[in-house]
CSV table of C-alpha atoms and ligand atoms in Angstrom, one decimal:
chain,number,residue,atom,x,y,z
P,1,MET,CA,166.5,98.8,40.1
P,2,THR,CA,168.2,100.3,43.4
P,3,GLN,CA,167.1,103.6,44.5
P,4,PRO,CA,169.5,106.2,42.9
P,5,ASN,CA,171.9,107.5,45.5
P,6,THR,CA,171.1,110.5,46.7
P,7,LYS,CA,173.9,110.9,49.5
P,8,GLN,CA,175.1,115.0,50.0
P,9,PRO,CA,178.2,116.2,51.2
P,10,ASN,CA,178.4,118.0,54.1
P,11,PRO,CA,180.5,121.3,53.5
P,12,ALA,CA,181.7,120.7,56.9
P,13,ASN,CA,183.8,117.9,56.1
P,14,PHE,CA,186.3,120.0,54.2
P,15,PRO,CA,188.7,121.9,55.6
P,16,PRO,CA,189.1,125.6,54.8
P,17,ARG,CA,191.8,126.0,53.0
P,18,PHE,CA,190.7,122.7,50.5
P,19,THR,CA,190.9,123.7,46.5
P,20,TRP,CA,187.9,124.1,45.4
P,21,GLY,CA,188.3,124.9,41.2
P,22,VAL,CA,186.8,124.2,37.3
P,23,ALA,CA,188.7,123.1,35.0
P,24,THR,CA,189.2,123.4,31.2
P,25,SER,CA,191.7,122.8,28.5
P,26,SER,CA,193.1,124.9,25.6
P,27,TYR,CA,191.6,123.3,22.5
P,28,GLN,CA,188.2,122.6,24.0
P,29,ILE,CA,187.8,126.2,24.6
P,30,GLU,CA,190.2,128.8,23.0
P,31,GLY,CA,188.9,128.6,19.2
P,32,ALA,CA,191.1,131.3,17.8
P,33,ALA,CA,192.9,128.5,16.4
P,34,HIS,CA,194.8,130.8,13.6
P,35,GLU,CA,195.6,133.6,15.1
P,36,ASP,CA,198.6,135.6,17.5
P,37,GLY,CA,201.0,133.0,15.6
P,38,ARG,CA,199.2,129.4,17.0
P,39,SER,CA,200.4,127.0,14.2
P,40,GLN,CA,198.2,123.9,13.7
P,41,SER,CA,198.2,120.7,16.4
P,42,ILE,CA,196.9,117.3,15.9
P,43,TRP,CA,193.6,117.8,16.7
P,44,ASP,CA,193.3,120.7,13.7
P,45,THR,CA,194.7,117.7,11.8
P,46,PHE,CA,192.3,115.2,13.2
P,47,CYS,CA,189.1,117.2,13.0
P,48,ALA,CA,189.6,118.0,9.2
P,49,THR,CA,189.8,114.4,8.9
P,50,PRO,CA,187.1,112.9,7.5
P,51,GLY,CA,184.9,111.1,9.6
P,52,LYS,CA,187.2,111.4,12.9
P,53,VAL,CA,185.1,113.9,14.9
P,54,LEU,CA,181.6,114.0,14.7
P,55,ASN,CA,179.8,115.9,12.6
P,56,GLY,CA,183.0,117.0,11.2
P,57,GLU,CA,183.2,119.6,14.0
P,58,ASN,CA,186.5,121.5,15.1
P,59,GLY,CA,188.3,123.7,17.8
P,60,ASP,CA,188.5,126.9,15.4
P,61,VAL,CA,186.3,128.9,17.8
P,62,ALA,CA,185.0,126.6,20.4
P,63,CYS,CA,183.8,128.7,23.2
P,64,ASP,CA,185.8,131.4,21.9
P,65,HIS,CA,187.4,132.2,25.1
P,66,TYR,CA,190.6,133.7,23.4
P,67,HIS,CA,188.4,136.5,22.9
P,68,ARG,CA,186.2,136.3,25.8
P,69,LEU,CA,189.3,136.1,28.4
P,70,ASP,CA,187.8,138.8,30.7
P,71,SER,CA,184.2,138.1,30.6
P,72,ASP,CA,185.1,134.1,31.1
P,73,LEU,CA,187.5,135.1,34.2
P,74,ASP,CA,184.5,136.9,36.1
P,75,LEU,CA,182.5,133.7,35.3
P,76,ILE,CA,184.5,131.5,37.2
P,77,ARG,CA,185.0,134.2,39.7
P,78,GLY,CA,180.9,134.2,39.8
P,79,LEU,CA,181.2,130.8,40.9
P,80,GLY,CA,183.3,131.8,44.0
P,81,VAL,CA,186.1,128.5,43.2
P,82,ASN,CA,189.4,129.7,44.8
P,83,ALA,CA,190.9,127.8,42.1
P,84,TYR,CA,191.1,127.4,37.9
P,85,ARG,CA,192.8,124.8,35.9
P,86,PHE,CA,193.4,125.3,32.4
P,87,SER,CA,195.9,124.3,29.9
P,88,VAL,CA,198.4,125.8,28.0
P,89,ALA,CA,198.3,125.2,24.2
P,90,TRP,CA,201.8,124.5,23.1
P,91,PRO,CA,201.5,125.3,19.0
P,92,ARG,CA,200.9,128.8,20.8
P,93,ILE,CA,204.2,129.1,22.5
P,94,VAL,CA,206.4,127.5,20.3
P,95,PRO,CA,204.8,127.0,17.1
P,96,ASP,CA,207.7,124.7,15.3
P,97,GLY,CA,207.5,122.6,18.3
P,98,ARG,CA,210.8,123.2,19.1
P,99,GLY,CA,213.2,126.6,18.9
P,100,ALA,CA,211.6,130.4,18.8
P,101,THR,CA,209.0,130.7,21.2
P,102,ASN,CA,206.1,133.2,20.3
P,103,ARG,CA,205.6,136.2,22.4
P,104,ALA,CA,201.6,136.9,21.7
P,105,GLY,CA,201.4,133.4,23.1
P,106,LEU,CA,203.1,133.9,26.0
P,107,ASP,CA,201.1,137.1,26.8
P,108,PHE,CA,198.0,135.3,26.4
P,109,TYR,CA,199.0,133.1,29.3
P,110,SER,CA,200.6,136.0,31.1
P,111,ARG,CA,197.2,138.0,31.0
P,112,LEU,CA,195.0,134.8,32.0
P,113,VAL,CA,197.4,134.2,35.1
P,114,ASP,CA,197.4,137.9,36.0
P,115,GLY,CA,193.7,137.9,35.8
P,116,LEU,CA,192.7,135.2,38.1
P,117,LEU,CA,195.3,136.7,40.3
P,118,ALA,CA,193.5,140.3,40.3
P,119,ARG,CA,190.5,138.1,41.2
P,120,GLY,CA,191.6,135.9,44.1
P,121,ILE,CA,191.7,132.7,42.4
P,122,THR,CA,195.0,130.5,42.0
P,123,PRO,CA,195.9,129.6,38.4
P,124,TRP,CA,196.5,125.5,37.9
P,125,PRO,CA,197.8,125.2,34.2
P,126,THR,CA,198.9,121.7,32.8
P,127,LEU,CA,201.6,122.0,30.4
P,128,TYR,CA,200.0,119.3,28.0
P,129,HIS,CA,196.4,118.6,27.4
P,130,TRP,CA,197.1,117.0,24.1
P,131,ASP,CA,197.3,120.3,21.4
P,132,LEU,CA,200.7,118.5,20.0
P,133,PRO,CA,201.9,120.8,17.6
P,134,GLN,CA,201.6,119.1,14.4
P,135,VAL,CA,205.1,119.8,13.3
P,136,LEU,CA,206.2,117.3,16.3
P,137,GLN,CA,204.0,114.6,15.0
P,138,ASP,CA,205.3,114.9,11.5
P,139,ARG,CA,208.7,114.2,13.0
P,140,GLY,CA,207.0,111.3,14.7
P,141,GLY,CA,204.7,112.6,17.2
P,142,TRP,CA,204.8,111.0,21.0
P,143,PRO,CA,206.1,107.3,20.0
P,144,ALA,CA,209.6,109.5,19.2
P,145,ARG,CA,211.6,110.3,22.3
P,146,ASP,CA,212.9,113.7,20.8
P,147,THR,CA,209.3,114.7,21.1
P,148,ALA,CA,209.6,114.2,25.1
P,149,LEU,CA,212.8,116.3,24.9
P,150,ALA,CA,211.2,119.1,23.1
P,151,PHE,CA,208.3,119.4,25.9
P,152,GLY,CA,211.3,119.5,28.2
P,153,ASP,CA,212.1,123.1,26.4
P,154,TYR,CA,208.7,123.9,26.0
P,155,ALA,CA,208.1,123.2,29.4
P,156,GLU,CA,211.0,125.5,30.2
P,157,VAL,CA,209.9,128.2,28.3
P,158,VAL,CA,206.5,128.5,29.8
P,159,THR,CA,207.5,127.6,33.9
P,160,ALA,CA,210.2,130.6,33.0
P,161,GLU,CA,207.4,133.0,31.9
P,162,LEU,CA,204.9,132.2,34.8
P,163,GLY,CA,206.8,130.7,37.5
P,164,ASP,CA,207.1,133.8,39.1
P,165,ARG,CA,202.9,133.9,39.7
P,166,VAL,CA,202.1,130.3,39.3
P,167,LYS,CA,202.9,127.9,42.3
P,168,HIS,CA,201.0,125.0,41.0
P,169,TRP,CA,201.4,123.4,38.0
P,170,ILE,CA,200.1,119.5,36.0
P,171,THR,CA,202.8,118.6,33.5
P,172,ILE,CA,200.6,116.1,31.4
P,173,ASN,CA,196.9,115.6,31.5
P,174,GLU,CA,196.1,111.8,31.2
P,175,PRO,CA,199.2,109.9,29.4
P,176,TRP,CA,196.8,107.2,29.2
P,177,CYS,CA,194.3,108.5,26.9
P,178,ALA,CA,197.1,110.1,25.0
P,179,ALA,CA,199.2,107.2,24.2
P,180,PHE,CA,196.5,104.8,24.0
P,181,LEU,CA,193.1,106.7,22.2
P,182,GLY,CA,196.0,108.6,20.2
P,183,TYR,CA,198.3,105.5,18.7
P,184,GLY,CA,196.1,102.3,19.8
P,185,ASN,CA,192.9,102.8,19.1
P,186,GLY,CA,192.7,105.7,17.2
P,187,ILE,CA,190.0,107.5,18.7
P,188,HIS,CA,191.9,110.8,19.3
P,189,ALA,CA,194.4,112.8,17.4
P,190,PRO,CA,196.7,111.7,15.2
P,191,GLY,CA,194.6,108.7,15.1
P,192,HIS,CA,196.9,105.7,14.5
P,193,THR,CA,196.4,102.1,15.4
P,194,ASP,CA,199.4,100.3,16.6
P,195,LEU,CA,200.0,98.9,20.1
P,196,ALA,CA,203.6,98.9,20.0
P,197,GLU,CA,203.2,102.9,18.9
P,198,SER,CA,201.0,103.4,21.7
P,199,PHE,CA,203.1,101.8,24.2
P,200,ALA,CA,206.3,103.8,22.7
P,201,ALA,CA,203.8,107.4,23.2
P,202,SER,CA,203.1,106.3,27.1
P,203,HIS,CA,206.9,105.9,27.6
P,204,HIS,CA,207.8,109.5,26.1
P,205,LEU,CA,204.9,110.6,27.6
P,206,LEU,CA,206.0,110.0,31.2
P,207,LEU,CA,209.5,110.9,30.5
P,208,ALA,CA,207.9,114.4,29.7
P,209,HIS,CA,206.6,114.4,32.8
P,210,GLY,CA,209.7,114.3,34.6
P,211,LEU,CA,211.4,116.7,32.2
P,212,GLY,CA,208.2,119.2,33.1
P,213,VAL,CA,208.8,118.6,37.2
P,214,GLN,CA,212.6,119.3,36.1
P,215,ALA,CA,211.9,122.7,34.4
P,216,VAL,CA,209.2,123.7,37.2
P,217,ARG,CA,212.2,123.0,40.2
P,218,ALA,CA,214.0,125.2,38.1
P,219,ASN,CA,212.1,127.9,37.4
P,220,ALA,CA,209.4,128.1,40.0
P,221,PRO,CA,210.8,127.6,43.2
P,222,GLY,CA,208.7,126.2,46.0
P,223,ALA,CA,205.6,125.3,43.9
P,224,GLN,CA,203.9,122.4,43.8
P,225,VAL,CA,204.1,120.0,40.7
P,226,GLY,CA,202.3,116.8,39.6
P,227,ILE,CA,200.7,114.6,36.9
P,228,THR,CA,197.0,114.4,36.3
P,229,LEU,CA,195.9,110.5,35.8
P,230,ASN,CA,192.8,109.1,34.6
P,231,LEU,CA,192.0,106.7,36.9
P,232,ALA,CA,189.4,104.2,37.2
P,233,GLY,CA,188.8,101.4,39.7
P,234,ALA,CA,189.0,97.9,37.8
P,235,TYR,CA,186.4,95.5,39.5
P,236,PRO,CA,185.8,91.9,38.2
P,237,ALA,CA,182.2,91.0,37.1
P,238,THR,CA,182.1,88.2,39.1
P,239,ASP,CA,183.9,86.3,41.9
P,240,SER,CA,185.4,84.1,39.6
P,241,GLU,CA,189.5,83.9,39.4
P,242,ALA,CA,189.2,84.7,35.6
P,243,ASP,CA,187.4,87.6,36.2
P,244,LYS,CA,189.6,89.0,38.8
P,245,ALA,CA,192.3,88.3,37.0
P,246,ALA,CA,191.4,90.2,34.1
P,247,ALA,CA,190.6,92.9,36.3
P,248,HIS,CA,194.1,92.9,37.1
P,249,ARG,CA,195.1,93.1,33.8
P,250,GLN,CA,193.0,96.4,33.4
P,251,ASP,CA,194.2,97.6,36.3
P,252,GLY,CA,198.0,96.8,34.7
P,253,PHE,CA,196.3,98.8,31.6
P,254,ALA,CA,194.9,101.8,32.9
P,255,ASN,CA,196.2,102.1,36.2
P,256,ARG,CA,199.6,100.9,37.3
P,257,TRP,CA,201.6,101.1,33.6
P,258,TYR,CA,201.3,105.3,34.7
P,259,LEU,CA,201.5,105.2,38.7
P,260,ASP,CA,204.0,102.4,39.0
P,261,PRO,CA,206.7,104.5,37.6
P,262,VAL,CA,205.9,107.6,38.7
P,263,PHE,CA,205.4,106.5,42.0
P,264,GLY,CA,209.7,105.2,41.7
P,265,ARG,CA,208.4,101.5,41.4
P,266,GLY,CA,209.1,101.3,37.5
P,267,TYR,CA,207.0,99.5,34.8
P,268,PRO,CA,204.9,96.4,36.8
P,269,GLN,CA,206.3,93.3,35.5
P,270,ASP,CA,203.0,91.4,35.0
P,271,PHE,CA,202.3,94.0,32.1
P,272,VAL,CA,205.5,94.4,30.7
P,273,GLU,CA,205.5,90.8,29.8
P,274,LEU,CA,201.5,91.1,28.8
P,275,LEU,CA,202.8,93.5,26.2
P,276,GLY,CA,205.8,91.6,25.0
P,277,ALA,CA,207.2,92.8,22.0
P,278,ALA,CA,204.8,95.9,22.2
P,279,SER,CA,206.6,97.3,25.5
P,280,PRO,CA,208.6,100.1,25.7
P,281,GLN,CA,211.3,97.6,27.2
P,282,ALA,CA,211.5,95.3,24.2
P,283,GLN,CA,211.2,98.2,21.5
P,284,GLY,CA,214.5,99.6,23.3
P,285,LEU,CA,212.7,102.7,24.3
P,286,VAL,CA,213.4,102.6,28.0
P,287,LEU,CA,216.9,104.4,28.5
P,288,PRO,CA,219.6,104.3,31.3
P,289,GLY,CA,217.8,107.1,33.5
P,290,ASP,CA,214.5,107.4,32.6
P,291,LEU,CA,213.2,105.5,35.4
P,292,GLU,CA,214.6,108.0,37.7
P,293,THR,CA,213.7,110.9,35.4
P,294,ILE,CA,210.2,109.7,35.4
P,295,ALA,CA,210.2,108.7,39.4
P,296,ALA,CA,211.1,112.6,40.4
P,297,PRO,CA,209.4,113.5,43.5
P,298,THR,CA,205.9,115.3,42.9
P,299,ASP,CA,203.9,116.9,45.3
P,300,PHE,CA,200.6,116.0,44.7
P,301,LEU,CA,199.2,113.2,42.2
P,302,GLY,CA,196.1,114.8,39.8
P,303,VAL,CA,193.3,112.1,39.3
P,304,ASN,CA,190.6,112.5,36.6
P,305,MET,CA,188.0,110.3,37.7
P,306,TYR,CA,184.8,109.7,36.1
P,307,SER,CA,183.5,106.1,36.6
P,308,ARG,CA,185.0,102.6,37.3
P,309,SER,CA,185.3,99.6,35.0
P,310,VAL,CA,183.9,96.5,35.6
P,311,VAL,CA,185.3,93.9,33.3
P,312,GLU,CA,184.8,89.7,32.2
P,313,ASP,CA,187.5,87.3,31.0
P,314,ALA,CA,187.0,87.1,27.4
P,315,PRO,CA,190.0,85.1,25.3
P,316,GLY,CA,191.0,86.4,22.5
P,317,GLU,CA,189.2,90.0,22.9
P,318,GLY,CA,191.8,93.0,22.3
P,319,PHE,CA,195.1,92.5,23.6
P,320,LEU,CA,193.9,92.3,27.2
P,321,GLY,CA,191.2,89.6,26.4
P,322,LEU,CA,188.5,90.7,28.8
P,323,ARG,CA,185.3,92.9,28.1
P,324,GLN,CA,183.7,95.6,29.7
P,325,VAL,CA,180.3,95.1,31.3
P,326,HIS,CA,177.4,96.7,32.0
P,327,VAL,CA,176.0,96.7,36.0
P,328,ALA,CA,172.2,96.1,36.2
P,329,GLY,CA,170.3,98.2,38.3
P,330,SER,CA,173.5,101.1,37.8
P,331,GLU,CA,172.7,104.5,36.4
P,332,TYR,CA,175.0,105.3,33.0
P,333,THR,CA,175.9,109.2,32.1
P,334,GLY,CA,175.2,110.2,28.7
P,335,PHE,CA,178.8,108.4,27.8
P,336,ASP,CA,177.5,105.3,28.7
P,337,TRP,CA,180.3,105.5,32.0
P,338,GLU,CA,178.4,104.0,35.5
P,339,VAL,CA,178.0,106.5,38.0
P,340,ALA,CA,179.9,105.1,40.9
P,341,PRO,CA,180.9,107.5,43.4
P,342,GLN,CA,181.8,104.8,46.3
P,343,SER,CA,184.7,103.4,43.3
P,344,LEU,CA,186.2,107.2,43.9
P,345,THR,CA,186.8,106.9,47.5
P,346,ASP,CA,187.8,102.9,47.2
P,347,LEU,CA,190.4,104.8,44.5
P,348,MET,CA,191.8,107.0,47.1
P,349,LEU,CA,192.4,105.4,49.9
P,350,ARG,CA,194.1,102.4,47.7
P,351,LEU,CA,196.2,105.6,46.2
P,352,GLN,CA,197.2,106.6,49.6
P,353,LYS,CA,197.8,103.3,50.7
P,354,ASP,CA,200.0,101.7,47.7
P,355,TYR,CA,201.9,104.7,46.3
P,356,ASN,CA,201.3,107.2,49.6
P,357,PRO,CA,201.4,110.4,47.2
P,358,ALA,CA,202.2,113.7,49.4
P,359,ALA,CA,198.8,115.0,48.3
P,360,LEU,CA,195.8,113.9,46.2
P,361,TYR,CA,193.6,116.8,44.3
P,362,ILE,CA,190.2,115.3,42.1
P,363,THR,CA,191.7,117.3,38.7
P,364,GLU,CA,188.7,116.6,37.1
P,365,ASN,CA,185.1,115.2,37.8
P,366,GLY,CA,181.8,115.4,36.0
P,367,ALA,CA,179.2,114.0,33.6
P,368,THR,CA,177.7,114.3,30.6
P,369,TYR,CA,173.9,114.4,29.8
P,370,PRO,CA,171.7,115.7,27.0
P,371,ASP,CA,170.7,119.6,28.1
P,372,SER,CA,168.6,121.9,27.1
P,373,VAL,CA,167.9,125.9,28.3
P,374,GLU,CA,164.3,125.7,29.3
P,375,ASP,CA,161.7,128.3,28.8
P,376,ASP,CA,162.2,129.7,31.7
P,377,GLY,CA,166.3,130.1,30.7
P,378,THR,CA,167.4,127.8,33.0
P,379,VAL,CA,169.2,124.3,32.2
P,380,HIS,CA,167.2,121.8,35.1
P,381,ASP,CA,170.7,119.3,35.0
P,382,GLY,CA,169.3,117.6,38.0
P,383,ALA,CA,171.3,114.2,37.2
P,384,ARG,CA,174.6,116.2,37.2
P,385,THR,CA,173.8,117.7,40.0
P,386,ARG,CA,173.5,114.3,41.9
P,387,TYR,CA,176.6,113.0,40.2
P,388,PHE,CA,178.6,116.0,42.0
P,389,GLN,CA,176.9,115.7,44.9
P,390,GLN,CA,177.4,112.0,45.5
P,391,HIS,CA,180.8,112.2,43.9
P,392,ILE,CA,181.9,115.4,46.2
P,393,ALA,CA,180.3,113.1,49.0
P,394,ALA,CA,182.8,110.5,48.1
P,395,VAL,CA,185.7,112.9,48.3
P,396,GLY,CA,184.7,113.7,52.0
P,397,ASP,CA,184.3,109.8,52.7
P,398,ALA,CA,187.8,109.6,51.2
P,399,LEU,CA,189.5,112.1,53.3
P,400,ALA,CA,187.7,111.1,56.3
P,401,GLY,CA,189.0,107.2,55.7
P,402,GLY,CA,192.9,109.1,55.9
P,403,ALA,CA,193.6,110.0,52.2
P,404,LYS,CA,195.0,113.2,51.7
P,405,MET,CA,192.6,114.8,49.9
P,406,ALA,CA,193.6,118.1,49.3
P,407,GLY,CA,191.4,119.3,46.2
P,408,TYR,CA,188.5,118.9,43.8
P,409,PHE,CA,187.9,120.1,40.2
P,410,ALA,CA,184.6,120.1,38.4
P,411,TRP,CA,184.8,119.2,34.6
P,412,SER,CA,184.2,121.4,33.2
P,413,LEU,CA,183.4,125.1,33.7
P,414,MET,CA,181.5,125.3,30.7
P,415,ASP,CA,180.2,122.7,27.9
P,416,ASN,CA,183.1,122.7,25.1
P,417,PHE,CA,184.7,120.9,22.0
P,418,GLU,CA,184.7,117.5,23.8
P,419,TRP,CA,187.3,115.7,21.4
P,420,ALA,CA,186.0,113.3,19.0
P,421,GLU,CA,182.5,113.6,19.9
P,422,GLY,CA,182.3,117.0,18.7
P,423,TYR,CA,179.8,119.7,20.6
P,424,ASP,CA,177.4,117.0,21.5
P,425,LYS,CA,178.3,115.8,24.6
P,426,ARG,CA,178.1,118.7,27.1
P,427,PHE,CA,180.1,118.6,30.4
P,428,GLY,CA,179.5,122.6,31.7
P,429,ILE,CA,178.1,123.6,34.8
P,430,VAL,CA,177.8,126.1,32.7
P,431,HIS,CA,175.4,125.8,29.4
P,432,VAL,CA,177.2,127.3,26.2
P,433,ASP,CA,175.1,128.5,22.9
P,434,PHE,CA,177.5,127.7,20.1
P,435,GLU,CA,176.0,129.6,17.9
P,436,THR,CA,175.7,133.2,20.3
P,437,GLN,CA,178.2,132.1,22.9
P,438,ALA,CA,176.0,132.8,25.3
P,439,ARG,CA,176.8,131.4,29.1
P,440,THR,CA,174.0,130.4,31.3
P,441,LEU,CA,175.0,129.0,34.7
P,442,LYS,CA,173.0,125.4,34.7
P,443,GLN,CA,171.3,124.4,38.3
P,444,SER,CA,174.7,122.3,38.5
P,445,GLY,CA,176.5,125.2,38.8
P,446,GLN,CA,174.3,127.1,41.1
P,447,TRP,CA,174.1,123.8,43.5
P,448,TYR,CA,178.2,124.1,43.2
P,449,ARG,CA,178.3,128.1,43.9
P,450,ASP,CA,175.8,127.8,46.6
P,451,PHE,CA,178.1,124.6,48.2
P,452,LEU,CA,181.1,126.3,48.0
P,453,VAL,CA,180.3,129.2,50.0
P,454,ARG,CA,179.1,126.7,52.8
P,455,ALA,CA,182.3,124.8,52.3
P,456,GLN,CA,184.4,127.8,52.5
P,457,GLU,CA,183.1,129.3,55.2
P,458,GLY,CA,183.1,125.6,57.2
P,459,GLN,CA,179.4,126.0,58.0
P,460,PRO,CA,177.1,122.7,58.8
P,461,ALA,CA,175.1,121.3,56.2
W,501,FCB,C1,188.9,113.5,30.4
W,501,FCB,C2,189.8,114.9,29.1
W,501,FCB,C3,189.0,116.2,29.5
W,501,FCB,C4,187.2,116.0,29.1
W,501,FCB,C5,186.9,115.1,29.8
W,501,FCB,C6,185.5,114.5,30.1
W,501,FCB,O1,189.4,112.6,29.7
W,501,FCB,O2,190.9,115.2,30.0
W,501,FCB,O3,189.6,117.1,28.5
W,501,FCB,O4,187.4,115.6,27.4
W,501,FCB,O5,187.6,113.8,29.9
């Protein structure tokens, strides 16, 4: 066993204006699934489909955040963060997917934004974090081009409403997950298993991002906008050429497929060839002008980073011909994700070198472990605390190495509906008792709060 990495971040390594936040998403916390004109999303449908979500759970109530907005905003304020990343639920804003807007939905997010600003917290909305209106799935979902166009209209509505107050926008959260988990391996809504569909979806999600950028530029002049990608460094299990080639394929699949077009390089040719008939090109879906729309200049790249991939060549295994391997001596979180903070630093330095984003934000980072509230009323989540310490230190290393790191958001503000895992996987720095909705700051949250006091004062550790 290697020694656990106990590296501590030095608050003095971060500039005083660094963005420090916590993140959530609409379907995972809001509840109120059938209120105030919200229509059904693909996640409501998926949850209602037997066998798709652990224990048949759903987001009907979740953290009941919709009804607890003010006290949750006070909770965020108490953490001492200067930013809050949340997402806007499309089914609340345009219940029919396209067409009439729902005033009650807009009002909720308007109150949320005002409540943040009143508390001195910068709002960071994400326009799409996976809760597609079911009506749009019924018309083809993300594999259909019209969904991207509908997203453009929806983005226009939200930015027109909030653009006077919101100065930081994220278009799409993790298109890889929405495309591949949703349409490729079926682990997420809508649960399809078709490779060609999933790559059609990926193209339309990226197109939606570009249309979202246009909406922000039109309605929120001077605001910053970017996309959030889930990226993980791809490492070969051994030095063999075959494993290195496998790592390059994994990198194409998870990272370059999204980074290259967003940063104006078009889709990576090696991966287009690997996909063959399943590529959006072979399907005739990449229309003139699309690549320009996708490559619209952005102000930052958001990265959700949890772990890395270590892969070995495995001919015939899946369409990539590779297998993920466990690293002897490494620590793994409750999702069986390797704790690999050095890979965060490496990834940020590579992104800066290869793509030169104007700024880099970690828009999600965190870990799930089985927590419990102990007799003294606290949650002693030492492993999660160490995870945050190591990863924030890794952000500091990336900054020192020349990456334009501008902010960090912990995932998540509170335990919530973790998609296919239901309520089983807890990622919060605040514990939620889903019976009583009681919120309890975990030890990791106490650590983050105390660290932020020092980081924001620029005091040495
Ligand atoms: C990311 C998602 C987020 C959450 C974390 C654990 O892929 O963006 O909603 O589920 O993983």
